[in-house]
Coordinates of C-alpha atoms in Angstrom, one line a residue:
M1 CA 0.0 0.0 0.0
E2 CA 2.8 2.4 0.8
R3 CA 4.5 1.7 -2.6
E4 CA 1.3 2.8 -4.4
I5 CA 1.2 6.0 -2.2
L6 CA 4.8 6.9 -3.0
L7 CA 4.4 6.2 -6.8
N8 CA 1.5 8.6 -6.8
A9 CA 3.3 11.2 -4.6
A10 CA 6.3 11.7 -6.9
P11 CA 5.9 10.1 -10.3
H12 CA 8.9 12.1 -11.6
I13 CA 11.5 10.4 -9.3
M14 CA 9.5 7.2 -8.6
R15 CA 8.4 4.7 -11.3
P16 CA 7.4 1.1 -11.7
L17 CA 10.3 -1.2 -12.7
H18 CA 9.8 -4.7 -14.2
F19 CA 12.2 -7.3 -12.8
V20 CA 13.2 -10.5 -14.6
M21 CA 14.1 -13.4 -12.3
P22 CA 15.8 -16.3 -14.2
H23 CA 15.0 -19.7 -12.7
D24 CA 18.2 -21.3 -11.5
Q25 CA 18.7 -25.0 -10.5
H26 CA 19.3 -24.2 -6.8
L27 CA 16.0 -22.2 -6.5
R28 CA 12.6 -23.5 -5.3
P29 CA 10.4 -25.3 -8.0
M30 CA 8.8 -23.1 -10.6
W31 CA 5.3 -23.8 -9.3
M32 CA 6.2 -22.7 -5.8
I33 CA 7.8 -19.5 -7.0
R34 CA 4.7 -18.8 -9.1
T35 CA 2.5 -19.3 -6.1
G36 CA 4.6 -16.9 -4.1
L37 CA 4.4 -14.2 -6.8
F38 CA 0.7 -14.6 -7.0
L39 CA 0.5 -13.9 -3.3
Y40 CA 2.9 -10.9 -3.8
D41 CA 0.6 -9.5 -6.5
H42 CA -2.4 -9.6 -4.1
L43 CA -0.9 -8.3 -0.9
A44 CA -2.6 -4.9 -1.7
P45 CA -4.5 -3.3 -4.5
R46 CA -2.4 -2.4 -7.5
K47 CA -3.0 0.5 -9.8
R48 CA 0.4 1.3 -11.3
L49 CA 2.2 -2.1 -11.1
A50 CA 1.7 -4.9 -13.6
A51 CA 1.0 -8.4 -12.4
S52 CA 3.8 -11.1 -12.3
A53 CA 4.0 -13.8 -15.0
A54 CA 6.1 -16.8 -15.9
I55 CA 8.2 -16.2 -19.1
D56 CA 10.1 -18.1 -21.7
L57 CA 13.5 -16.4 -21.7
R58 CA 14.3 -17.8 -25.2
K59 CA 11.5 -15.5 -26.5
H60 CA 11.5 -12.6 -24.0
I61 CA 13.6 -9.5 -24.8
A62 CA 15.4 -9.8 -21.5
G63 CA 16.6 -13.3 -22.3
A64 CA 19.1 -12.3 -24.9
A65 CA 21.4 -10.8 -22.4
L66 CA 21.4 -13.9 -20.2
A67 CA 23.6 -17.0 -20.5
P68 CA 21.9 -19.7 -22.7
Q69 CA 21.3 -22.1 -19.8
F70 CA 18.7 -19.8 -18.4
T71 CA 15.6 -20.6 -20.4
R72 CA 12.7 -20.0 -18.0
G73 CA 11.9 -17.4 -15.4
F74 CA 9.5 -14.8 -14.1
V75 CA 8.8 -11.2 -14.4
Y76 CA 7.3 -9.0 -11.6
S77 CA 6.9 -5.3 -10.8
D78 CA 8.3 -3.2 -8.1
G79 CA 9.1 0.5 -7.5
W80 CA 12.3 2.4 -8.2
T81 CA 13.3 5.8 -6.9
D82 CA 16.3 8.1 -6.9
D83 CA 17.0 8.0 -3.2
A84 CA 19.2 11.1 -3.1
R85 CA 16.5 13.2 -4.7
L86 CA 13.9 11.7 -2.5
V87 CA 15.8 13.0 0.5
V88 CA 16.0 16.5 -1.1
L89 CA 12.3 16.6 -2.0
N90 CA 11.3 15.7 1.6
A91 CA 13.5 18.5 2.9
L92 CA 12.0 21.0 0.4
D93 CA 8.5 19.9 1.4
A94 CA 9.4 20.4 5.1
V95 CA 10.6 24.0 4.3
G96 CA 7.3 24.6 2.5
H97 CA 5.5 23.7 5.7
G98 CA 7.6 26.0 7.9
A99 CA 10.6 23.9 8.8
T100 CA 14.2 25.2 9.0
V101 CA 16.7 22.9 7.4
R102 CA 20.3 22.9 8.5
T103 CA 22.7 20.9 6.4
R104 CA 26.2 19.9 7.7
T105 CA 25.0 20.7 11.2
R106 CA 25.8 18.4 14.2
V107 CA 24.0 18.2 17.5
E108 CA 26.9 18.2 20.0
R109 CA 24.8 17.7 23.1
L110 CA 21.2 17.6 24.4
E111 CA 20.5 18.9 27.8
A112 CA 17.1 18.9 29.6
L113 CA 15.7 22.3 30.8
D114 CA 12.2 22.7 32.3
G115 CA 10.8 19.6 30.6
E116 CA 12.3 20.6 27.2
W117 CA 15.6 20.2 25.4
T118 CA 18.4 22.6 24.7
A119 CA 20.6 21.5 21.8
R120 CA 24.1 22.8 21.1
L121 CA 24.5 22.8 17.3
T122 CA 27.7 23.2 15.3
T123 CA 27.5 24.0 11.6
R124 CA 30.5 23.3 9.3
S125 CA 31.1 25.2 6.1
P126 CA 32.2 23.2 3.1
D127 CA 35.8 23.2 2.0
C128 CA 34.6 23.8 -1.6
T129 CA 36.6 21.0 -3.2
T130 CA 35.4 17.9 -5.1
R131 CA 36.7 14.7 -3.7
G132 CA 34.7 12.4 -5.9
P133 CA 31.8 10.1 -4.8
G134 CA 32.0 9.1 -1.1
G135 CA 34.6 11.7 -0.3
R136 CA 34.7 13.3 3.1
D137 CA 34.3 17.0 3.8
G138 CA 37.1 19.1 5.1
D139 CA 36.9 20.8 8.5
G140 CA 35.9 24.2 7.1
A141 CA 34.7 27.0 9.4
R142 CA 32.5 26.2 12.3
E143 CA 29.7 28.1 13.9
S144 CA 27.9 27.2 17.1
E145 CA 24.5 28.1 18.6
V146 CA 22.0 26.8 21.1
V147 CA 18.4 26.1 20.3
R148 CA 15.4 24.9 22.4
A149 CA 12.9 22.2 21.5
R150 CA 9.8 20.7 23.0
A151 CA 10.8 17.3 21.6
V152 CA 13.7 15.7 19.6
V153 CA 13.5 13.0 17.0
N154 CA 16.7 11.0 16.7
A155 CA 16.5 9.7 13.1
T156 CA 20.3 9.4 12.7
G157 CA 20.3 6.0 11.0
P158 CA 23.5 4.1 11.7
W159 CA 24.4 6.6 14.4
V160 CA 21.1 6.2 16.3
T161 CA 22.5 4.3 19.3
Q162 CA 25.7 6.4 19.3
F163 CA 23.6 9.6 19.5
I164 CA 21.6 8.4 22.4
E165 CA 24.7 7.3 24.4
N166 CA 27.0 10.3 23.5
Q167 CA 24.7 13.2 22.9
S168 CA 21.9 12.7 25.4
P169 CA 21.3 11.6 29.0
V170 CA 18.9 8.9 27.9
K171 CA 19.7 5.1 27.8
A172 CA 18.7 3.1 24.7
S173 CA 16.5 0.0 25.0
H174 CA 17.1 -1.4 21.5
R175 CA 20.3 -2.2 19.6
I176 CA 21.1 -2.0 15.9
R177 CA 23.2 -4.1 13.7
L178 CA 25.2 -2.4 11.0
V179 CA 25.1 -4.2 7.7
K180 CA 27.1 -2.8 4.8
G181 CA 25.7 -2.9 1.3
S182 CA 27.9 -2.1 -1.7
H183 CA 27.1 -1.5 -5.4
I184 CA 29.1 -1.3 -8.6
V185 CA 28.2 0.7 -11.7
V186 CA 29.5 -0.7 -15.0
P187 CA 28.9 0.2 -18.7
K188 CA 25.5 -1.1 -19.6
L189 CA 25.1 -4.9 -20.0
F190 CA 21.8 -4.6 -21.8
S191 CA 19.7 -2.0 -23.7
H192 CA 16.1 -2.8 -22.7
R193 CA 14.0 -1.4 -19.9
F194 CA 13.9 -4.5 -17.7
A195 CA 15.9 -5.1 -14.6
Y196 CA 17.1 -8.4 -13.2
I197 CA 17.0 -10.1 -9.8
F198 CA 19.3 -13.0 -9.0
Q199 CA 19.2 -15.1 -6.0
N200 CA 22.7 -16.5 -5.3
R201 CA 23.4 -19.9 -3.7
D202 CA 24.1 -18.2 -0.4
R203 CA 20.5 -16.8 -0.5
R204 CA 21.6 -13.2 -1.0
I205 CA 19.8 -11.2 -3.6
V206 CA 21.6 -9.2 -6.2
F207 CA 19.9 -6.8 -8.7
A208 CA 21.1 -5.5 -12.1
I209 CA 19.3 -2.3 -12.9
P210 CA 19.4 0.1 -15.9
Y211 CA 21.1 3.2 -14.6
E212 CA 21.7 6.7 -15.9
R213 CA 21.2 5.7 -19.6
E214 CA 24.8 4.5 -20.1
F215 CA 25.3 2.1 -17.2
T216 CA 24.1 -0.9 -15.2
L217 CA 23.9 -0.8 -11.5
I218 CA 24.7 -4.1 -9.7
G219 CA 24.2 -4.7 -6.0
T220 CA 23.9 -5.1 -3.2
T221 CA 26.1 -7.0 -0.7
D222 CA 25.2 -7.9 2.9
V223 CA 28.3 -7.7 5.1
D224 CA 28.4 -7.1 8.9
Y225 CA 30.1 -3.8 9.5
H226 CA 31.9 -2.6 12.6
G227 CA 33.6 0.6 11.5
E228 CA 32.5 4.2 11.4
P229 CA 29.5 4.5 9.1
Q230 CA 30.8 7.5 7.2
Q231 CA 34.0 5.5 6.2
A232 CA 32.1 2.6 4.6
H233 CA 33.5 1.6 1.2
I234 CA 33.5 -1.4 -1.1
D235 CA 36.3 -3.9 -0.6
R236 CA 37.9 -6.3 -3.0
Q237 CA 35.8 -9.3 -1.8
E238 CA 32.6 -7.4 -2.5
I239 CA 33.7 -6.4 -6.0
A240 CA 34.7 -10.0 -6.8
Y241 CA 31.3 -11.2 -5.4
L242 CA 29.2 -8.9 -7.5
C243 CA 31.3 -9.5 -10.6
D244 CA 31.1 -13.3 -10.2
I245 CA 27.3 -13.2 -9.9
A246 CA 27.0 -10.9 -12.9
N247 CA 29.3 -13.2 -14.9
R248 CA 27.3 -16.3 -13.9
Y249 CA 24.1 -14.9 -15.4
F250 CA 25.0 -12.5 -18.2
V251 CA 26.6 -13.2 -21.6
R252 CA 28.8 -10.1 -21.4
Q253 CA 31.5 -10.7 -18.8
I254 CA 32.8 -7.9 -16.6
D255 CA 35.8 -7.4 -14.3
A256 CA 36.9 -4.8 -11.8
A257 CA 38.7 -2.8 -14.5
E258 CA 35.3 -1.9 -16.0
I259 CA 33.8 -0.4 -12.9
A260 CA 32.9 3.3 -13.4
W261 CA 31.8 4.0 -9.9
T262 CA 31.1 2.2 -6.6
Y263 CA 29.2 3.3 -3.5
S264 CA 28.5 1.8 -0.2
G265 CA 25.9 2.4 2.5
V266 CA 25.4 1.1 6.1
R267 CA 21.9 -0.2 7.0
P268 CA 21.0 0.4 10.6
L269 CA 19.0 -2.9 11.1
L270 CA 17.3 -4.0 14.3
D271 CA 19.6 -6.5 16.0
D272 CA 17.4 -9.6 16.1
E273 CA 20.5 -11.8 16.8
V274 CA 20.2 -13.9 13.6
T275 CA 23.5 -15.2 12.2
D276 CA 23.0 -14.3 8.5
P277 CA 23.2 -10.6 7.7
A278 CA 20.8 -11.1 4.8
S279 CA 18.1 -12.4 7.2
V280 CA 18.1 -9.5 9.6
T281 CA 14.7 -7.8 9.8
R282 CA 14.1 -4.7 7.7
D283 CA 11.3 -3.6 10.0
Y284 CA 11.6 -0.6 12.4
V285 CA 10.9 0.3 16.0
L286 CA 10.2 3.7 17.5
E287 CA 11.5 4.2 21.0
L288 CA 10.0 7.2 22.9
D289 CA 11.7 8.3 26.1
T290 CA 9.8 11.0 28.0
H291 CA 12.2 11.7 30.8
P292 CA 13.8 14.1 31.2
A293 CA 12.2 15.4 28.0
P294 CA 10.6 13.7 24.9
L295 CA 13.2 12.0 22.7
L296 CA 11.9 9.7 20.0
S297 CA 14.6 7.4 18.4
V298 CA 14.1 5.5 15.1
F299 CA 15.7 2.0 15.0
G300 CA 15.7 0.4 11.5
G301 CA 13.4 1.2 8.6
K302 CA 13.7 1.4 4.8
I303 CA 12.6 3.6 1.9
T304 CA 9.3 1.8 1.2
T305 CA 8.0 2.5 4.7
Y306 CA 9.6 5.9 5.4
R307 CA 6.3 7.9 5.0
K308 CA 4.4 5.6 7.3
L309 CA 7.2 5.6 9.8
A310 CA 7.2 9.4 9.8
E311 CA 3.4 9.6 10.2
T312 CA 3.6 7.3 13.2
A313 CA 6.4 9.3 14.8
V314 CA 4.6 12.6 14.4
D315 CA 1.4 11.1 15.8
R316 CA 3.2 9.8 18.9
L317 CA 4.9 13.2 19.5
V318 CA 1.6 15.1 19.0
R319 CA 0.0 12.9 21.7
Q320 CA 3.0 13.3 24.0
T321 CA 3.4 17.1 23.7
G322 CA -0.2 18.1 23.3
V323 CA 0.5 20.2 20.2
A324 CA -2.6 21.3 18.4
T325 CA -2.2 20.2 14.7
R326 CA -4.0 18.5 12.0
T327 CA -3.7 14.8 11.6
S328 CA -0.6 13.5 9.9
G329 CA -2.7 11.4 7.6
W330 CA -2.7 14.2 5.0
T331 CA 0.5 12.9 3.6
R332 CA -1.3 9.8 2.1
T333 CA -2.6 12.0 -0.7
A334 CA 0.0 14.8 -0.9
F335 CA 2.5 15.3 -3.6
L336 CA 6.2 15.7 -3.0
P337 CA 7.6 18.9 -4.6
G338 CA 7.4 18.5 -8.4
G339 CA 5.1 15.5 -8.2
D340 CA 1.8 17.1 -9.3
L341 CA 2.2 16.1 -13.0
P342 CA -0.7 16.5 -15.4
G343 CA -2.9 13.4 -15.3
H344 CA -0.4 11.9 -12.9
S345 CA 1.5 10.8 -16.1
F346 CA 5.2 11.3 -16.7
A347 CA 4.6 10.6 -20.4
V348 CA 2.0 13.4 -20.7
F349 CA 4.3 15.7 -18.7
L350 CA 7.2 15.1 -21.2
R351 CA 4.9 15.9 -24.2
T352 CA 3.9 19.1 -22.4
L353 CA 7.5 20.1 -21.9
E354 CA 8.4 19.4 -25.5
R355 CA 5.8 22.0 -26.6
R356 CA 6.8 24.4 -23.9
Y357 CA 10.6 24.2 -24.3
P358 CA 11.3 23.0 -27.8
W359 CA 14.7 24.7 -27.6
L360 CA 15.9 22.3 -24.8
P361 CA 17.9 19.3 -26.2
A362 CA 15.8 16.2 -25.6
P363 CA 18.2 14.4 -23.2
L364 CA 18.4 17.6 -21.1
R365 CA 14.7 18.0 -21.1
V366 CA 14.1 14.4 -20.0
R367 CA 16.8 14.8 -17.2
Y368 CA 15.2 18.0 -15.9
A369 CA 11.7 16.4 -16.0
R370 CA 12.9 13.3 -14.0
A371 CA 14.8 15.4 -11.5
Y372 CA 12.5 18.4 -10.9
G373 CA 9.1 17.4 -12.2
S374 CA 6.7 20.4 -12.2
R375 CA 9.3 22.5 -10.5
I376 CA 11.2 22.6 -13.8
D377 CA 10.1 26.3 -14.0
H378 CA 12.2 27.0 -10.9
V379 CA 15.3 25.9 -12.9
I380 CA 14.5 27.4 -16.3
Q381 CA 12.8 30.5 -15.1
D382 CA 12.5 33.0 -18.0
A383 CA 15.0 31.3 -20.3
T384 CA 13.9 31.0 -24.0
T385 CA 17.1 29.7 -25.5
L386 CA 19.9 27.4 -24.4
A387 CA 22.2 30.4 -24.2
D388 CA 19.9 31.9 -21.6
M389 CA 20.8 28.9 -19.3
G390 CA 24.2 30.5 -18.8
E391 CA 27.7 29.0 -18.8
E392 CA 28.0 25.3 -19.3
L393 CA 30.1 24.6 -16.2
V394 CA 30.6 20.9 -16.9
P395 CA 29.0 18.9 -19.7
Q396 CA 25.2 19.1 -19.4
L397 CA 25.3 21.4 -16.3
F398 CA 24.4 25.0 -17.0
A399 CA 24.8 27.9 -14.6
R400 CA 21.1 28.4 -14.1
E401 CA 20.6 24.8 -12.9
A402 CA 23.6 25.0 -10.6
D403 CA 22.2 28.3 -9.2
Y404 CA 18.8 26.6 -8.5
L405 CA 20.5 23.7 -6.7
C406 CA 22.4 26.1 -4.4
R407 CA 19.5 28.5 -4.0
E408 CA 16.7 26.1 -3.3
E409 CA 18.1 22.6 -2.8
F410 CA 20.8 23.2 -0.2
A411 CA 23.8 22.3 -2.4
L412 CA 27.1 23.8 -1.2
D413 CA 29.9 22.3 -3.2
A414 CA 30.6 20.5 -6.4
E415 CA 30.2 17.1 -4.9
D416 CA 26.7 18.0 -3.7
I417 CA 25.8 19.0 -7.3
L418 CA 27.5 16.3 -9.3
W419 CA 26.9 13.2 -7.1
R420 CA 24.0 14.0 -4.8
R421 CA 21.5 16.3 -6.5
T422 CA 22.4 14.9 -9.9
K423 CA 24.5 11.9 -11.1
L424 CA 26.3 14.0 -13.7
G425 CA 29.6 13.0 -12.1
L426 CA 29.2 9.6 -13.9
H427 CA 29.1 11.3 -17.3
L428 CA 32.1 13.6 -17.0
H429 CA 34.4 11.0 -18.6
G430 CA 37.5 12.7 -17.2
H431 CA 36.3 16.2 -17.8
S432 CA 37.6 18.8 -15.4
T433 CA 35.3 20.2 -12.7
N434 CA 37.4 23.4 -12.4
G435 CA 34.7 25.5 -14.2
L436 CA 32.0 24.4 -11.6
E437 CA 34.3 25.0 -8.7
E438 CA 35.3 28.4 -9.9
W439 CA 31.7 29.3 -10.4
L440 CA 30.8 28.2 -6.9
S441 CA 33.7 30.3 -5.5
R442 CA 32.4 33.4 -7.4
R443 CA 28.8 32.7 -6.2
R444 CA 29.9 32.4 -2.6
A445 CA 31.8 35.7 -2.8
T446 CA 28.6 37.5 -3.9
V447 CA 25.9 35.9 -1.9

């Protein structure tokens, strides 16, 4: 049910994706998988997602990319989103409802005062350099302030327990288990719109997904992690693991030399004391401490349930604090910024943009539509020619878009723009980022 809600809320960054699952000899029998997919199809009403089906891979378009021993399989539908843009759109929506958003700001300490919290905050300015994906920020300048709050939500992900223990006087009742998931991005292994799901002999699931037009995204791994979350990175064993699985299933073979990009994340999963990292629950628990002041901590969770989690968290805090507000249920039918497309159809929206902005090159028009949806006017403003978009700072990034990202989407440096707000860093092909960095320096000097 949540998946349908999210697909409706932001059809520009969320869309249905059809997954092909080849049947391998170590899997359950075909009839059993088909029964499971039937139940999957009927867990909740579907409006945007097609039903699953058994397929003959010798006749299906997705079969041509697979090794010839895979002749039968299944296709089912799920949702895909640009997770980085999902975060930005939620922050934008919060600002639209009166929130103040502080990026690169750390809560150094929570102290109770008269039944409320005081929080000492430290904000770090960026060092204005590009370190590539996954790079760490420099120290930069630091500014401190103290704010007061009736309640605090600790939604710090892999740092949730550390925050409770080090930044507050509260004791945690739950524990989390950090599981690292790594991905590789390689030149595209197939040209059609389908994705693939492979279940390895160790029961781990690996996906191969069309990515950024020119690439295939392969992931993820499940590895217990004991380091600092911000230092997570892929290791050689994970690279070999993902390449081996891809090479088992695809005709075109890959190796580490072909990898264009890697990224790793740390999942803060509830510690349910199972041995296999892949079997750890993806559910969540909300822990509310009311003494000495309300502190709500989020343990676990995932993208699909993020809206429901937030709704539940707000409802609990409203009951605890007695704040007079409308019910949080309004988010079930709300659009995220840019999601109010004509007819709820991305295809219709694209045709509208083609008539409105015929001077925009088609690839750029599609990228803007996907990234910004109906907020595209905030980017283009009064431009009527490509020259009006300003200097091309790096290939396909014009000054007007960069200014929008800094002005309204909290971007501070080149890494924010190239790897978080967009994925243009993947398409630079060795092109220098000096033009963008110099433009950012000039902009900071005048703002």
